[in-house]
JSON list of C-alpha atoms in Angstrom, two decimals:
[
{"chain": "A", "resi": 709, "resn": "MET", "atom": "CA", "xyz": [-8.77, 0.61, 21.45]},
{"chain": "A", "resi": 710, "resn": "ALA", "atom": "CA", "xyz": [-6.12, 0.04, 18.78]},
{"chain": "A", "resi": 711, "resn": "SER", "atom": "CA", "xyz": [-4.83, 3.05, 16.85]},
{"chain": "A", "resi": 712, "resn": "PHE", "atom": "CA", "xyz": [-5.01, 1.83, 13.27]},
{"chain": "A", "resi": 713, "resn": "TYR", "atom": "CA", "xyz": [-4.47, 4.11, 10.32]},
{"chain": "A", "resi": 714, "resn": "PHE", "atom": "CA", "xyz": [-4.63, 3.53, 6.59]},
{"chain": "A", "resi": 715, "resn": "GLU", "atom": "CA", "xyz": [-2.27, 4.37, 3.73]},
{"chain": "A", "resi": 716, "resn": "ARG", "atom": "CA", "xyz": [-4.03, 4.39, 0.38]},
{"chain": "A", "resi": 717, "resn": "GLU", "atom": "CA", "xyz": [-2.11, 2.44, -2.24]},
{"chain": "A", "resi": 718, "resn": "CYS", "atom": "CA", "xyz": [-4.43, 3.00, -5.16]},
{"chain": "A", "resi": 719, "resn": "ARG", "atom": "CA", "xyz": [-7.86, 4.29, -6.12]},
{"chain": "A", "resi": 720, "resn": "THR", "atom": "CA", "xyz": [-10.09, 3.67, -9.11]},
{"chain": "A", "resi": 721, "resn": "PRO", "atom": "CA", "xyz": [-13.59, 5.03, -9.75]},
{"chain": "A", "resi": 722, "resn": "HIS", "atom": "CA", "xyz": [-15.04, 1.94, -8.01]},
{"chain": "A", "resi": 723, "resn": "SER", "atom": "CA", "xyz": [-12.38, 0.71, -5.59]},
{"chain": "A", "resi": 724, "resn": "GLU", "atom": "CA", "xyz": [-9.65, 1.60, -3.13]},
{"chain": "A", "resi": 725, "resn": "CYS", "atom": "CA", "xyz": [-6.73, -0.39, -1.66]},
{"chain": "A", "resi": 726, "resn": "TYR", "atom": "CA", "xyz": [-5.07, 0.36, 1.67]},
{"chain": "A", "resi": 727, "resn": "THR", "atom": "CA", "xyz": [-2.24, -0.87, 3.85]},
{"chain": "A", "resi": 728, "resn": "ILE", "atom": "CA", "xyz": [-3.39, -1.04, 7.46]},
{"chain": "A", "resi": 729, "resn": "LEU", "atom": "CA", "xyz": [-0.82, 0.26, 9.94]},
{"chain": "A", "resi": 730, "resn": "GLU", "atom": "CA", "xyz": [-0.51, 0.48, 13.71]},
{"chain": "A", "resi": 731, "resn": "GLU", "atom": "CA", "xyz": [2.40, 2.47, 15.17]},
{"chain": "A", "resi": 732, "resn": "GLY", "atom": "CA", "xyz": [4.08, 2.36, 11.76]},
{"chain": "A", "resi": 733, "resn": "ASN", "atom": "CA", "xyz": [3.90, -1.43, 11.51]},
{"chain": "A", "resi": 734, "resn": "PRO", "atom": "CA", "xyz": [1.89, -3.12, 8.73]},
{"chain": "A", "resi": 735, "resn": "MET", "atom": "CA", "xyz": [-1.02, -5.04, 10.22]},
{"chain": "A", "resi": 736, "resn": "GLY", "atom": "CA", "xyz": [-2.93, -5.97, 7.09]},
{"chain": "A", "resi": 737, "resn": "ARG", "atom": "CA", "xyz": [-4.47, -4.92, 3.83]},
{"chain": "A", "resi": 738, "resn": "LEU", "atom": "CA", "xyz": [-7.92, -3.69, 2.88]},
{"chain": "A", "resi": 739, "resn": "ASP", "atom": "CA", "xyz": [-9.52, -3.71, -0.57]},
{"chain": "A", "resi": 740, "resn": "LEU", "atom": "CA", "xyz": [-12.84, -1.86, -0.96]},
{"chain": "A", "resi": 741, "resn": "HIS", "atom": "CA", "xyz": [-15.12, -2.25, -3.98]},
{"chain": "A", "resi": 742, "resn": "PHE", "atom": "CA", "xyz": [-18.14, -0.01, -4.51]},
{"chain": "A", "resi": 743, "resn": "THR", "atom": "CA", "xyz": [-21.05, -1.55, -6.44]},
{"chain": "A", "resi": 744, "resn": "GLY", "atom": "CA", "xyz": [-24.30, 0.36, -6.57]},
{"chain": "A", "resi": 745, "resn": "SER", "atom": "CA", "xyz": [-25.75, 0.29, -3.08]},
{"chain": "A", "resi": 746, "resn": "MET", "atom": "CA", "xyz": [-23.23, -2.22, -1.66]},
{"chain": "A", "resi": 747, "resn": "VAL", "atom": "CA", "xyz": [-19.65, -2.02, -0.48]},
{"chain": "A", "resi": 748, "resn": "HIS", "atom": "CA", "xyz": [-17.61, -5.22, -0.65]},
{"chain": "A", "resi": 749, "resn": "ALA", "atom": "CA", "xyz": [-14.42, -5.43, 1.39]},
{"chain": "A", "resi": 750, "resn": "THR", "atom": "CA", "xyz": [-11.59, -7.92, 1.60]},
{"chain": "A", "resi": 751, "resn": "LEU", "atom": "CA", "xyz": [-9.72, -7.57, 4.88]},
{"chain": "A", "resi": 752, "resn": "VAL", "atom": "CA", "xyz": [-6.45, -9.47, 5.26]},
{"chain": "A", "resi": 753, "resn": "VAL", "atom": "CA", "xyz": [-4.86, -9.38, 8.73]},
{"chain": "A", "resi": 754, "resn": "GLY", "atom": "CA", "xyz": [-2.00, -11.06, 10.54]},
{"chain": "A", "resi": 755, "resn": "GLU", "atom": "CA", "xyz": [-2.32, -14.03, 12.86]},
{"chain": "A", "resi": 756, "resn": "GLN", "atom": "CA", "xyz": [-1.68, -11.89, 15.94]},
{"chain": "A", "resi": 757, "resn": "LEU", "atom": "CA", "xyz": [-4.99, -9.98, 15.75]},
{"chain": "A", "resi": 758, "resn": "THR", "atom": "CA", "xyz": [-7.81, -11.16, 17.99]},
{"chain": "A", "resi": 759, "resn": "GLN", "atom": "CA", "xyz": [-11.43, -11.49, 16.88]},
{"chain": "A", "resi": 760, "resn": "GLU", "atom": "CA", "xyz": [-12.25, -8.44, 19.03]},
{"chain": "A", "resi": 761, "resn": "THR", "atom": "CA", "xyz": [-9.56, -6.37, 17.31]},
{"chain": "A", "resi": 762, "resn": "ILE", "atom": "CA", "xyz": [-10.73, -7.52, 13.88]},
{"chain": "A", "resi": 763, "resn": "GLN", "atom": "CA", "xyz": [-14.29, -6.41, 14.72]},
{"chain": "A", "resi": 764, "resn": "GLU", "atom": "CA", "xyz": [-12.90, -3.09, 15.94]},
{"chain": "A", "resi": 765, "resn": "LEU", "atom": "CA", "xyz": [-11.05, -2.68, 12.65]},
{"chain": "A", "resi": 766, "resn": "ILE", "atom": "CA", "xyz": [-14.21, -3.43, 10.64]},
{"chain": "A", "resi": 767, "resn": "THR", "atom": "CA", "xyz": [-16.05, -0.75, 12.64]},
{"chain": "A", "resi": 768, "resn": "ILE", "atom": "CA", "xyz": [-13.28, 1.79, 11.93]},
{"chain": "A", "resi": 769, "resn": "VAL", "atom": "CA", "xyz": [-13.44, 0.97, 8.21]},
{"chain": "A", "resi": 770, "resn": "ASP", "atom": "CA", "xyz": [-17.22, 1.36, 8.17]},
{"chain": "A", "resi": 771, "resn": "GLU", "atom": "CA", "xyz": [-17.36, 4.58, 10.18]},
{"chain": "A", "resi": 772, "resn": "ASP", "atom": "CA", "xyz": [-14.23, 6.34, 8.94]},
{"chain": "A", "resi": 773, "resn": "LEU", "atom": "CA", "xyz": [-13.28, 5.17, 5.45]},
{"chain": "A", "resi": 774, "resn": "ILE", "atom": "CA", "xyz": [-16.61, 4.31, 3.86]},
{"chain": "A", "resi": 775, "resn": "ASP", "atom": "CA", "xyz": [-18.45, 7.27, 5.32]},
{"chain": "A", "resi": 776, "resn": "ALA", "atom": "CA", "xyz": [-15.62, 9.58, 4.18]},
{"chain": "A", "resi": 777, "resn": "VAL", "atom": "CA", "xyz": [-16.06, 8.41, 0.57]},
{"chain": "A", "resi": 778, "resn": "GLY", "atom": "CA", "xyz": [-19.65, 9.66, 0.74]},
{"chain": "A", "resi": 779, "resn": "ILE", "atom": "CA", "xyz": [-21.26, 6.66, -0.92]},
{"chain": "A", "resi": 780, "resn": "GLU", "atom": "CA", "xyz": [-24.82, 5.87, 0.06]},
{"chain": "A", "resi": 781, "resn": "ARG", "atom": "CA", "xyz": [-24.96, 2.16, 0.71]},
{"chain": "A", "resi": 782, "resn": "ASP", "atom": "CA", "xyz": [-27.47, -0.33, 1.97]},
{"chain": "A", "resi": 783, "resn": "GLU", "atom": "CA", "xyz": [-25.03, -3.11, 2.79]},
{"chain": "A", "resi": 784, "resn": "PHE", "atom": "CA", "xyz": [-21.39, -3.56, 3.81]},
{"chain": "A", "resi": 785, "resn": "VAL", "atom": "CA", "xyz": [-20.00, -7.07, 3.23]},
{"chain": "A", "resi": 786, "resn": "VAL", "atom": "CA", "xyz": [-16.56, -7.95, 4.61]},
{"chain": "A", "resi": 787, "resn": "HIS", "atom": "CA", "xyz": [-14.55, -11.06, 3.78]},
{"chain": "A", "resi": 788, "resn": "VAL", "atom": "CA", "xyz": [-11.86, -11.54, 6.45]},
{"chain": "A", "resi": 789, "resn": "HIS", "atom": "CA", "xyz": [-8.72, -13.57, 5.86]},
{"chain": "A", "resi": 790, "resn": "GLN", "atom": "CA", "xyz": [-6.25, -14.14, 8.68]},
{"chain": "A", "resi": 791, "resn": "GLY", "atom": "CA", "xyz": [-2.76, -15.56, 8.31]},
{"chain": "A", "resi": 792, "resn": "ARG", "atom": "CA", "xyz": [0.87, -14.71, 7.74]},
{"chain": "A", "resi": 793, "resn": "ASP", "atom": "CA", "xyz": [2.36, -12.44, 5.12]},
{"chain": "A", "resi": 794, "resn": "LEU", "atom": "CA", "xyz": [4.41, -14.28, 2.52]},
{"chain": "A", "resi": 795, "resn": "GLY", "atom": "CA", "xyz": [5.63, -11.17, 0.71]},
{"chain": "A", "resi": 796, "resn": "VAL", "atom": "CA", "xyz": [4.81, -9.12, -2.34]},
{"chain": "A", "resi": 797, "resn": "TRP", "atom": "CA", "xyz": [5.25, -10.40, -5.87]},
{"chain": "A", "resi": 798, "resn": "SER", "atom": "CA", "xyz": [5.36, -8.28, -8.99]},
{"chain": "A", "resi": 799, "resn": "ASN", "atom": "CA", "xyz": [6.81, -8.38, -12.49]},
{"chain": "A", "resi": 800, "resn": "ASN", "atom": "CA", "xyz": [9.95, -6.70, -11.21]},
{"chain": "A", "resi": 801, "resn": "GLU", "atom": "CA", "xyz": [10.81, -8.06, -7.77]},
{"chain": "A", "resi": 802, "resn": "PHE", "atom": "CA", "xyz": [9.95, -10.12, -4.73]},
{"chain": "A", "resi": 803, "resn": "SER", "atom": "CA", "xyz": [9.97, -8.61, -1.24]},
{"chain": "A", "resi": 804, "resn": "PRO", "atom": "CA", "xyz": [10.14, -11.09, 1.68]},
{"chain": "A", "resi": 805, "resn": "PRO", "atom": "CA", "xyz": [8.18, -10.43, 4.88]},
{"chain": "A", "resi": 806, "resn": "GLU", "atom": "CA", "xyz": [9.66, -7.77, 7.16]},
{"chain": "A", "resi": 807, "resn": "ASP", "atom": "CA", "xyz": [10.16, -10.22, 10.05]},
{"chain": "A", "resi": 808, "resn": "GLY", "atom": "CA", "xyz": [13.06, -11.79, 8.13]},
{"chain": "A", "resi": 809, "resn": "THR", "atom": "CA", "xyz": [11.41, -15.18, 7.56]},
{"chain": "A", "resi": 810, "resn": "GLN", "atom": "CA", "xyz": [11.64, -16.67, 4.11]},
{"chain": "A", "resi": 811, "resn": "ALA", "atom": "CA", "xyz": [8.54, -17.37, 2.04]},
{"chain": "A", "resi": 812, "resn": "GLN", "atom": "CA", "xyz": [8.31, -20.99, 0.93]},
{"chain": "A", "resi": 813, "resn": "GLU", "atom": "CA", "xyz": [7.99, -21.78, -2.75]},
{"chain": "A", "resi": 814, "resn": "GLY", "atom": "CA", "xyz": [4.58, -23.12, -3.66]},
{"chain": "A", "resi": 815, "resn": "ALA", "atom": "CA", "xyz": [3.04, -21.85, -0.40]}
]
């Protein structure tokens, strides 16, 4: 079993955002949104993760993160996106991926 852990980036009254790490390496991002009796999640992971590992990660999110928040929910919906990280854009700067590859304009 993979040893994923989560670093919270931000929290609002109805959402949380996390970086997903394994052995200190970023493996993806998770956005959780709490709406009444549902939890919506957007899970973004790298190309290297297998379907089995992705399912394992979803289980960890459900059992550890969502239960820890203490929200009673009837449904947990996860949208999974798998691909490569192009970097982080903001008003102030651009940070290329840590593997040293360059993001392509318009990608």
